[in-house]
XYZ file of N, CA and C in Angstrom:
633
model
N 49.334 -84.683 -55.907
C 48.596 -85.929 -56.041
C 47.611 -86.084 -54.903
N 48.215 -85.725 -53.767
C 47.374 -85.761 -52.573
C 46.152 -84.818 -52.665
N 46.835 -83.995 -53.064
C 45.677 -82.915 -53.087
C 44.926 -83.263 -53.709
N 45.201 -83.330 -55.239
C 43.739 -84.145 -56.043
C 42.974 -84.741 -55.302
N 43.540 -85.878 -54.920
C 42.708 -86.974 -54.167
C 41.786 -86.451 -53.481
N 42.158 -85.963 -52.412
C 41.348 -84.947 -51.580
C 40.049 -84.343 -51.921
N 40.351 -83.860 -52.995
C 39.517 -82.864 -53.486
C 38.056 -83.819 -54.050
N 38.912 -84.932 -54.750
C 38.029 -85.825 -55.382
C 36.805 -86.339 -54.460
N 37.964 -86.508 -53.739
C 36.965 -87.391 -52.105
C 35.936 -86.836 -51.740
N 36.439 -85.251 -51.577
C 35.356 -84.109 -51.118
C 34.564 -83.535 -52.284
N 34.523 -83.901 -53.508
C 33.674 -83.782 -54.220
C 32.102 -85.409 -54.239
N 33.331 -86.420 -54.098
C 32.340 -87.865 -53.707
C 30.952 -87.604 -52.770
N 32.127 -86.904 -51.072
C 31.139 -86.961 -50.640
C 30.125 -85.905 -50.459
N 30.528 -85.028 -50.795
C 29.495 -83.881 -51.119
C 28.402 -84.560 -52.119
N 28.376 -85.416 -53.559
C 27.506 -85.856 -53.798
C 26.481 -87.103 -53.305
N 27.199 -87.629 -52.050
C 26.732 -88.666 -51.643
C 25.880 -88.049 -51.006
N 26.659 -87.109 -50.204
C 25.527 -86.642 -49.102
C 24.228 -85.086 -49.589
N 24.403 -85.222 -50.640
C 23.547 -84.632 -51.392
C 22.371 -85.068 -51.949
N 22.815 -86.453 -52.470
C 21.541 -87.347 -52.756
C 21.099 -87.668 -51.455
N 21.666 -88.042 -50.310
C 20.791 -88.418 -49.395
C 19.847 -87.548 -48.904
N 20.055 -86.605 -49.056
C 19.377 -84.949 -48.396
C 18.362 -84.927 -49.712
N 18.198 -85.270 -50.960
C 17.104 -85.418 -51.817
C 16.057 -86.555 -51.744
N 17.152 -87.291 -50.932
C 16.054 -88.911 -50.702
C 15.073 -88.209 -50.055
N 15.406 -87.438 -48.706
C 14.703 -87.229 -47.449
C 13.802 -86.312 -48.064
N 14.114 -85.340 -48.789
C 13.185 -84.110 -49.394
C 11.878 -85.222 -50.298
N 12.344 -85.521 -51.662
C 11.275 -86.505 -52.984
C 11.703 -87.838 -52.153
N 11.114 -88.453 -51.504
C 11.383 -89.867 -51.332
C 10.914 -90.417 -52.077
N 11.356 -91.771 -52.306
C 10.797 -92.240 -53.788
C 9.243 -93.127 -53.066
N 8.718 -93.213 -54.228
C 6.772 -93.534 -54.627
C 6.987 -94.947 -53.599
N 6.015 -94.881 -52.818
C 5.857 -97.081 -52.660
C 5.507 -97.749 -53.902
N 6.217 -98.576 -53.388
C 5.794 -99.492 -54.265
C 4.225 -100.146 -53.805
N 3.608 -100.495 -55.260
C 2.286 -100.516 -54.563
C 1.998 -102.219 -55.024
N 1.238 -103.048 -53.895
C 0.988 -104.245 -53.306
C 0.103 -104.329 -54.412
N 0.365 -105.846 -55.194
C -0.302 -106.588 -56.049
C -1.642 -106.526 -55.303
N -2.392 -106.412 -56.578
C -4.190 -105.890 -56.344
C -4.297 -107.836 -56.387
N -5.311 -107.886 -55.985
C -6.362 -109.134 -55.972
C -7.447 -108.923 -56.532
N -7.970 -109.615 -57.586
C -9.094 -109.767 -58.150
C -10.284 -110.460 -57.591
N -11.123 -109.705 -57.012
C -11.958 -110.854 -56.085
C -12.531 -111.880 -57.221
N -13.004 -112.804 -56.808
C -13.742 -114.367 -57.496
C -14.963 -113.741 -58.232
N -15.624 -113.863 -58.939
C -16.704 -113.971 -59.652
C -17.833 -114.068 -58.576
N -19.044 -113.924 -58.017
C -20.197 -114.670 -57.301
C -20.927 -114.758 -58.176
N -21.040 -116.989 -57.885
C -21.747 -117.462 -58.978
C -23.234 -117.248 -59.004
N -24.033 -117.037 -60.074
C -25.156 -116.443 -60.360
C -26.063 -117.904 -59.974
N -26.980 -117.907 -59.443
C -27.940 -119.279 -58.854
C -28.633 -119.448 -60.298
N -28.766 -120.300 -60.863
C -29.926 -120.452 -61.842
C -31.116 -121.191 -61.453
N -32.151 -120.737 -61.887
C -33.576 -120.618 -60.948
C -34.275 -121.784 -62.333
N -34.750 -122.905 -62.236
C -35.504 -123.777 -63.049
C -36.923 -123.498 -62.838
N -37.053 -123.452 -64.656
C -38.485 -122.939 -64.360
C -39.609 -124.605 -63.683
N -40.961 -123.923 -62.631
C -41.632 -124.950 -62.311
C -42.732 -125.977 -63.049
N -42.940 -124.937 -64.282
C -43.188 -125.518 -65.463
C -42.386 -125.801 -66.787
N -42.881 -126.046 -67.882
C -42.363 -126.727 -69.105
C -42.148 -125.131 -70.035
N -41.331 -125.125 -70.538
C -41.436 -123.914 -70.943
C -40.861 -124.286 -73.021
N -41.317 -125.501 -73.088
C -40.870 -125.677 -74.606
C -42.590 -126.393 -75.269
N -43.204 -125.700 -76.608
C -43.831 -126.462 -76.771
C -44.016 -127.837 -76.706
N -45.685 -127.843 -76.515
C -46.058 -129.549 -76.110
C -45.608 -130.475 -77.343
N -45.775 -129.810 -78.206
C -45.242 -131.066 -79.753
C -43.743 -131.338 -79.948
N -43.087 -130.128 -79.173
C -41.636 -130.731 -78.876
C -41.529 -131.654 -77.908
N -42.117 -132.254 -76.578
C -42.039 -132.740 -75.537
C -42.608 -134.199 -76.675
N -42.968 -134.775 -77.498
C -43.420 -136.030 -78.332
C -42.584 -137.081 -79.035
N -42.232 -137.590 -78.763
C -40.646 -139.313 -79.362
C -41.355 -138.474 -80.691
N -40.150 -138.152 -81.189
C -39.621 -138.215 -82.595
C -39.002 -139.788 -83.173
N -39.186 -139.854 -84.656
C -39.032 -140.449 -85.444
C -38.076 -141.496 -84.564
N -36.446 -140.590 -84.610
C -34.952 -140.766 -84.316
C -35.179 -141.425 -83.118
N -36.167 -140.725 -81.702
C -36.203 -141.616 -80.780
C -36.300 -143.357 -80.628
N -37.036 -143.453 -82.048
C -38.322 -145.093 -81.583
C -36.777 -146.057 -82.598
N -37.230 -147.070 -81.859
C -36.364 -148.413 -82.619
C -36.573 -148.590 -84.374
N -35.755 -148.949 -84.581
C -35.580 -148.769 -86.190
C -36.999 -148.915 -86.812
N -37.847 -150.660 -86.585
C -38.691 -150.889 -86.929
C -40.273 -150.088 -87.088
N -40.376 -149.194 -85.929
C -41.553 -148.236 -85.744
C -41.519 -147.489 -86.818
N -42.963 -147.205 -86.954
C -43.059 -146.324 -88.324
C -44.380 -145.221 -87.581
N -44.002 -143.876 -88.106
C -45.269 -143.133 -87.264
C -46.393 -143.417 -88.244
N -47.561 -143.507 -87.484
C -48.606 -143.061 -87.958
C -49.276 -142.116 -87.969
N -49.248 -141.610 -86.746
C -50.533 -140.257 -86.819
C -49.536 -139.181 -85.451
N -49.747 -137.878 -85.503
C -49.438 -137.020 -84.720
C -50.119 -135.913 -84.889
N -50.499 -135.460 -83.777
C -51.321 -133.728 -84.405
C -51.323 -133.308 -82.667
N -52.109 -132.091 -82.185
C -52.249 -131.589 -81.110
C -53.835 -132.215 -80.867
N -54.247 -131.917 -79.696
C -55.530 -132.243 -79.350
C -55.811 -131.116 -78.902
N -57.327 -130.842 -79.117
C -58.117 -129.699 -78.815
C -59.125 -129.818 -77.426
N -59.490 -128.147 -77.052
C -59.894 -128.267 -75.772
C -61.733 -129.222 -75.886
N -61.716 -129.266 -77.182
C -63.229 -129.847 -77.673
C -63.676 -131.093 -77.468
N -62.112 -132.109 -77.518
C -62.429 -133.542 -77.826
C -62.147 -133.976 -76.321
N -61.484 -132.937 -75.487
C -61.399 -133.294 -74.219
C -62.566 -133.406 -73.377
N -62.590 -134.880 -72.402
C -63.828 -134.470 -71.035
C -63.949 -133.891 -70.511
N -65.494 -133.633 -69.781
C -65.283 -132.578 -68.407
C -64.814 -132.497 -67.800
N -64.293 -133.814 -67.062
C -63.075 -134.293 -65.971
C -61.683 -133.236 -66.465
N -61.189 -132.981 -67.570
C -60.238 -132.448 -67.985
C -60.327 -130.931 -67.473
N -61.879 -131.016 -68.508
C -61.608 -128.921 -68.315
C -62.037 -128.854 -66.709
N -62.614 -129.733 -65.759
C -62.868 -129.257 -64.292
C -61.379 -128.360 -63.856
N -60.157 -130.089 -64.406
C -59.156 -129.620 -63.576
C -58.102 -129.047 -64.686
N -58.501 -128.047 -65.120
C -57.908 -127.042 -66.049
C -57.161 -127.123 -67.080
N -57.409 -128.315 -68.153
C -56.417 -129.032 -69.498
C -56.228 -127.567 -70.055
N -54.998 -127.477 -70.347
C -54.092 -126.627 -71.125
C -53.909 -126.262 -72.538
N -53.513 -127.813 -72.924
C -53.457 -128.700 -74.289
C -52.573 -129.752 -74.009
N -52.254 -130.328 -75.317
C -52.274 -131.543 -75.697
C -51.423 -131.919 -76.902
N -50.860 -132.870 -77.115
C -50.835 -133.327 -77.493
C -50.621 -135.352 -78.099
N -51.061 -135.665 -79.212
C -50.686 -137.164 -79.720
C -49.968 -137.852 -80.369
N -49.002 -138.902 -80.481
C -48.598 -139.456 -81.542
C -48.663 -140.891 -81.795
N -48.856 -141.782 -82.764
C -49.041 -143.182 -82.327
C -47.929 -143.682 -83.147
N -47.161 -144.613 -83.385
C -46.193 -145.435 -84.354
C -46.644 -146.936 -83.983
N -46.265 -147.534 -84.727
C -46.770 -148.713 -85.271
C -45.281 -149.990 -85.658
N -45.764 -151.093 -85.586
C -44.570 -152.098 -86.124
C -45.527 -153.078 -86.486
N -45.453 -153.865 -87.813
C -45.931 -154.739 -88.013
C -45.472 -156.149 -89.613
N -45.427 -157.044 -88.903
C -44.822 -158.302 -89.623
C -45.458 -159.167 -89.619
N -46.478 -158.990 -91.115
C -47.036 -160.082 -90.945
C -46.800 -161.779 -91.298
N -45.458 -161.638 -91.674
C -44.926 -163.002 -91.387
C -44.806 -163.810 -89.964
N -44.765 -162.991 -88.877
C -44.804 -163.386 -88.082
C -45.961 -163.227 -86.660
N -47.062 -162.260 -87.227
C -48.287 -161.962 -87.324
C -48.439 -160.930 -86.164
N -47.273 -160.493 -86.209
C -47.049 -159.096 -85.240
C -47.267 -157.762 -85.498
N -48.385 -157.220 -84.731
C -48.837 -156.094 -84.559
C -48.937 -155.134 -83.546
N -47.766 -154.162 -83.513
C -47.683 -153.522 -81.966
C -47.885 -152.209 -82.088
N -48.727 -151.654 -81.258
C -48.442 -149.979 -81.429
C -47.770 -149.218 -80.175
N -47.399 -148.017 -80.360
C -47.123 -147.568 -79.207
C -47.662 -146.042 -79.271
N -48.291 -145.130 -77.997
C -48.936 -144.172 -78.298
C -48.357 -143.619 -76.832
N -48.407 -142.361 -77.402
C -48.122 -141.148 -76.075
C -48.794 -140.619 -76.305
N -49.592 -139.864 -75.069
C -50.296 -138.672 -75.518
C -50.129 -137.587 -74.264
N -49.629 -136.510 -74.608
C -49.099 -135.437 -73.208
C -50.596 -134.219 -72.847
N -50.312 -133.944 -72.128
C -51.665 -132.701 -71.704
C -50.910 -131.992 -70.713
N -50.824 -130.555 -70.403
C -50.726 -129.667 -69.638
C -51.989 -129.110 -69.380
N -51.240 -129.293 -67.569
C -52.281 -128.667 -66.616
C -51.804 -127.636 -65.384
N -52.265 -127.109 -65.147
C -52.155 -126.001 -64.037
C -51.122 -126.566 -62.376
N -50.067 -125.981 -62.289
C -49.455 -126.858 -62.050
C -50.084 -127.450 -60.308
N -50.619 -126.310 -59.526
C -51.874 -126.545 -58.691
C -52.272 -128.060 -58.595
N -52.982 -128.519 -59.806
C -53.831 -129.446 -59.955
C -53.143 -130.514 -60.314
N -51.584 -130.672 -60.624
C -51.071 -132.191 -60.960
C -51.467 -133.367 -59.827
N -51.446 -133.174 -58.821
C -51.013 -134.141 -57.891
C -52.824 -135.165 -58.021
N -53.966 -134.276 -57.886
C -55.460 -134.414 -58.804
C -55.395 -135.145 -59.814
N -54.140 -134.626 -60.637
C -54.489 -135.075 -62.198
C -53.987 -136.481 -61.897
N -52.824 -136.482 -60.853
C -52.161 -138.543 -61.066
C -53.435 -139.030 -60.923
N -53.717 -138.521 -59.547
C -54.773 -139.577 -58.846
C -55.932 -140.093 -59.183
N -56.388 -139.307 -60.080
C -57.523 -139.384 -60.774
C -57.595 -140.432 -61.759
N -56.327 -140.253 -62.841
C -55.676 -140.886 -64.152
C -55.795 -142.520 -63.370
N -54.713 -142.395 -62.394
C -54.445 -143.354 -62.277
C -55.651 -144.411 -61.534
N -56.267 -143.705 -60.505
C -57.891 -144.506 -60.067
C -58.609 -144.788 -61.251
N -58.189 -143.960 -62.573
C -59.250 -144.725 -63.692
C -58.861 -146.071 -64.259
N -57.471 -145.934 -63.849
C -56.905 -147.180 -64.584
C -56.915 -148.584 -63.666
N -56.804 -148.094 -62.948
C -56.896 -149.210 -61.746
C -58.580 -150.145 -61.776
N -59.270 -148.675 -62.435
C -60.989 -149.039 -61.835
C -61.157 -149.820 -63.123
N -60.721 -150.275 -64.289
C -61.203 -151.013 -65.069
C -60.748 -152.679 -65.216
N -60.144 -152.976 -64.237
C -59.871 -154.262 -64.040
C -61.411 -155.009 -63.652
N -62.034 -156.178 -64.070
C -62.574 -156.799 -64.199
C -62.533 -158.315 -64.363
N -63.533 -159.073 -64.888
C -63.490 -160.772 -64.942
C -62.225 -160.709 -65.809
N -62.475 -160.147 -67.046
C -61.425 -160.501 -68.316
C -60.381 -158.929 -68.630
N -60.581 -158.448 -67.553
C -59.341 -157.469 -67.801
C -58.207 -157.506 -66.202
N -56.783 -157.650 -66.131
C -56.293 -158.087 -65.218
C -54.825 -156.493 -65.232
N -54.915 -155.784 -64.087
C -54.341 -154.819 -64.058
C -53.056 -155.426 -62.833
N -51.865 -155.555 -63.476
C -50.670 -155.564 -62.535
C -49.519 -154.153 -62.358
N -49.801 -153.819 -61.429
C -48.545 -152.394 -61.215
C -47.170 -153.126 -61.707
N -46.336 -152.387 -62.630
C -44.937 -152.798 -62.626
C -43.916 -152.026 -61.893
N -42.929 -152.721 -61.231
C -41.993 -151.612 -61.007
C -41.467 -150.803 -61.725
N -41.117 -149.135 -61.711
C -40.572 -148.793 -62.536
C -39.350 -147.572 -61.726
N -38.594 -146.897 -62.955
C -38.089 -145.781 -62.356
C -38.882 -144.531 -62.219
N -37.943 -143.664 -61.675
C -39.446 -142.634 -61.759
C -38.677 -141.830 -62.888
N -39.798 -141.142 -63.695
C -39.683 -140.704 -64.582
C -40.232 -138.503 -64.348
N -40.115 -138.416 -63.103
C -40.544 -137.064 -62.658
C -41.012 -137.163 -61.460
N -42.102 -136.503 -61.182
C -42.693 -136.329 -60.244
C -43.453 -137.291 -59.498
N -44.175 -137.960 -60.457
C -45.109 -139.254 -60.131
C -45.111 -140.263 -60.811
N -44.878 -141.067 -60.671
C -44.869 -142.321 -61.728
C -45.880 -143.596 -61.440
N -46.316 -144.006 -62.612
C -47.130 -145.468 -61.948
C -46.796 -146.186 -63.362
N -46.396 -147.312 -63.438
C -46.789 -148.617 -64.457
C -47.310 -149.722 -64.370
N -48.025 -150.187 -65.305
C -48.435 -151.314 -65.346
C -48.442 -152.152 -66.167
N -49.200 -153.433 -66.474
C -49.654 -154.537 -67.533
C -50.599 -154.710 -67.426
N -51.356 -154.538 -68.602
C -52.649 -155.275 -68.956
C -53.291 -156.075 -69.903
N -53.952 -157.260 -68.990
C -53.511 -158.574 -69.773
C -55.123 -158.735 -69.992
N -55.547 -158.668 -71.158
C -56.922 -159.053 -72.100
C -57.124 -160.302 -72.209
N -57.747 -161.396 -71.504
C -58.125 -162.845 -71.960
C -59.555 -162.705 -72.549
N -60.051 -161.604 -73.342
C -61.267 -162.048 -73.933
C -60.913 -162.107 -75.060
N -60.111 -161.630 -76.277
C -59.946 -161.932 -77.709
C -59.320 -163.037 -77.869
N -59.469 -163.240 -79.199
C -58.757 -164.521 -79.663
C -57.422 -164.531 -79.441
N -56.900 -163.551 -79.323
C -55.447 -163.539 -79.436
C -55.671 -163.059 -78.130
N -54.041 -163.832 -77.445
C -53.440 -162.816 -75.924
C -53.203 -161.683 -76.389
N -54.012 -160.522 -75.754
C -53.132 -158.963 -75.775
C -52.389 -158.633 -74.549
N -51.180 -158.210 -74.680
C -50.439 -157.376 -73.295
C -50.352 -155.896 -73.337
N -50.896 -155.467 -72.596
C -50.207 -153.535 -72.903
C -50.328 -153.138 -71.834
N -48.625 -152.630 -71.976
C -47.745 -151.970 -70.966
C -48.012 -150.632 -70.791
N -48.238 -149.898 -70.059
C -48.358 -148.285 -69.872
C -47.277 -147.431 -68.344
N -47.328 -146.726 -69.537
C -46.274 -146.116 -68.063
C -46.975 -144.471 -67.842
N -47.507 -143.851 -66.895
C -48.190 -142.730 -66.541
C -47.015 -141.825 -65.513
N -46.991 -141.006 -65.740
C -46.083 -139.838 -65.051
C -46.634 -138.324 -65.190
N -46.259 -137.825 -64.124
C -45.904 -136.571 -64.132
C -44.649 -135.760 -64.161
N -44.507 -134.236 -64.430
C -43.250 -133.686 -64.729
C -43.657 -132.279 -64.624
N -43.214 -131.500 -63.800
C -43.992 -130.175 -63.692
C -45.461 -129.919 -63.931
N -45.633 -129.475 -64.948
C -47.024 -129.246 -65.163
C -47.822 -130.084 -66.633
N -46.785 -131.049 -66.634
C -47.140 -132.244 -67.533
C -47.303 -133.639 -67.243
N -48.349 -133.953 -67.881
C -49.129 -135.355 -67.627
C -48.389 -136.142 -69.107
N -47.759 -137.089 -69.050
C -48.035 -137.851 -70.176
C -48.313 -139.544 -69.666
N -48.522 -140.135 -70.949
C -49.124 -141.673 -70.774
C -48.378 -142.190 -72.046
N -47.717 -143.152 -71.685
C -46.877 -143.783 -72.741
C -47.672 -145.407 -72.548
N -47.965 -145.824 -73.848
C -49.209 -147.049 -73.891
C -48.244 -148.055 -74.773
N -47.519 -149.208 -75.201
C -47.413 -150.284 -75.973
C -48.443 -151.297 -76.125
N -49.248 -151.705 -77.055
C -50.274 -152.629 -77.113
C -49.661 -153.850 -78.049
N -49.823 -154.757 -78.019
C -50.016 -155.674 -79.533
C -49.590 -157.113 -78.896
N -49.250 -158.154 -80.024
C -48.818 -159.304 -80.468
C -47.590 -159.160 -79.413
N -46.621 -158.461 -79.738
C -45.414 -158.354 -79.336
C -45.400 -157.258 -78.648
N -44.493 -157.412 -77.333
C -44.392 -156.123 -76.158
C -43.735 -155.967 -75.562
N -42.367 -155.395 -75.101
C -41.228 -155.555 -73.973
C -41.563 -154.119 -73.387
N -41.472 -154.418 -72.213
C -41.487 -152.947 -71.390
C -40.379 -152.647 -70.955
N -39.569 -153.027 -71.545
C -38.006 -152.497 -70.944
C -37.797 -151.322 -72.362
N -37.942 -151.476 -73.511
C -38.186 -150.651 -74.683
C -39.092 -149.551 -74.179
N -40.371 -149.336 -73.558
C -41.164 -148.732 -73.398
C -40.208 -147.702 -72.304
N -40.269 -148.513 -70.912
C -39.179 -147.650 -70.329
C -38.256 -146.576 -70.302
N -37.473 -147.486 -71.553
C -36.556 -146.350 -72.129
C -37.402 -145.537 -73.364
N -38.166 -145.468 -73.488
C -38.999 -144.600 -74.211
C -39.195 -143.679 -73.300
N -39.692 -143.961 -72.515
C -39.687 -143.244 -71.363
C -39.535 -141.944 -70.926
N -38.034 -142.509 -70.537
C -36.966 -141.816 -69.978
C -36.727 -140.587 -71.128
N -37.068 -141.454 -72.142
C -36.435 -140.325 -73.565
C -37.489 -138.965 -73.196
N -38.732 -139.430 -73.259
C -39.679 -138.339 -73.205
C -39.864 -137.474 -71.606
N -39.168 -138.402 -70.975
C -39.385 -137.158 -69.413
C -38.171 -136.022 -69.802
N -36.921 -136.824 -70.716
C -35.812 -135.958 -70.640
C -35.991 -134.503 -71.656
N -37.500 -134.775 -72.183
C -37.580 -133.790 -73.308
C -38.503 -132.792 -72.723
N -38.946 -132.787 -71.098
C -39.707 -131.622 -70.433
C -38.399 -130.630 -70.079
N -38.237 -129.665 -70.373
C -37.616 -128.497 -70.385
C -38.259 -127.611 -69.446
């Protein structure tokens, strides 16, 4: 019995110490350290300094104007019908649209007109100053030009009121003039009836449509 035992023992450790003498020879592989995925580096996106969507897309659609407006007229404008003042400081194109509201039950007649032009983007800061010294320069006995406050709607902004005491009827019309990269537009409300808080947000609609 003893003997067995013995033998057993000395067979144990002969394999014990056999594997250890194989550890030392093939040691086993490392284990290898969880990789890290570095982060992404976020890509800068670069805005273009001009408009890069046609001018007849940059124009209040239908959906924009208050229920009551109805369009009347829209088309592009050509380099033909433009002044010299324009082509000096390099008109691009153009475009117009006018809509209209009118009740004659209550003898209201309002229009509202935008009209956009691209120019070189060089020459915007020219193009306010100019626009806007024209508008300023036609105040007279019976024409009365007040700046309104407004937001800015881009780059440059100016608004005003202008109040007509020569017709029979009071006229008011509100205009709001801005720049936006390399776009000029002029948003005009005329008539009977006029809120420039509507115009405003007309506005805003059309600066948000320079791309």
């Amino acid at each position: 019995m003893h003997t067995g035992s013995g033998i057993l023992c000395a067979i144990l450790a002969a394999v014990l110490i056999s594997a250890g003498c194989l550890s030392v020879i093939f040691p086993y592989p490392p284990v290898p350290s969880p990789t890290r995925t570095p982060a992404p580096t976020p890509v800068p996106t670069t805005e273009s300094p001009v408009a890069t969507v046609p001018v007849s897309q940059m124009a209040l659609q239908p959906s924009d104007m208050p229920a009551e407006y109805i369009l009347k007229d829209r088309s592009d404008l050509t380099y033909l019908e433009m002044d010299q003042m324009s082509h000096d400081l390099g008109w691009r194109a153009g475009y117009e649209i006018t809509y209209y509201r009118i009740n004659q039950e209550k003898y209201d007649m309002t229009n509202l007109r935008q009209v956009i032009d691209l120019y070189p983007l060089a020459n915007m800061n020219n193009v306010f100053n100019i626009e806007t010294g024209a508008i300023t320069g036609q105040e007279n006995g019976t024409t009365q030009i007040y700046e309104l406050p407004c937001p800015n709607m881009g780059d440059r902004t100016f608004a005003y009121r202008e109040n007509d005491t020569q017709g029979p009827r009071s006229i008011t019309t509100y205009s709001i003039v801005f720049t936006n990269k390399d776009v000029y537009e002029e948003l005009t409300m005329s008539g009977t009836t006029t809120d420039f808080e509507t115009l405003k947000e007309l506005a805003r609609i059309a600066a948000d449509k320079i791309q």
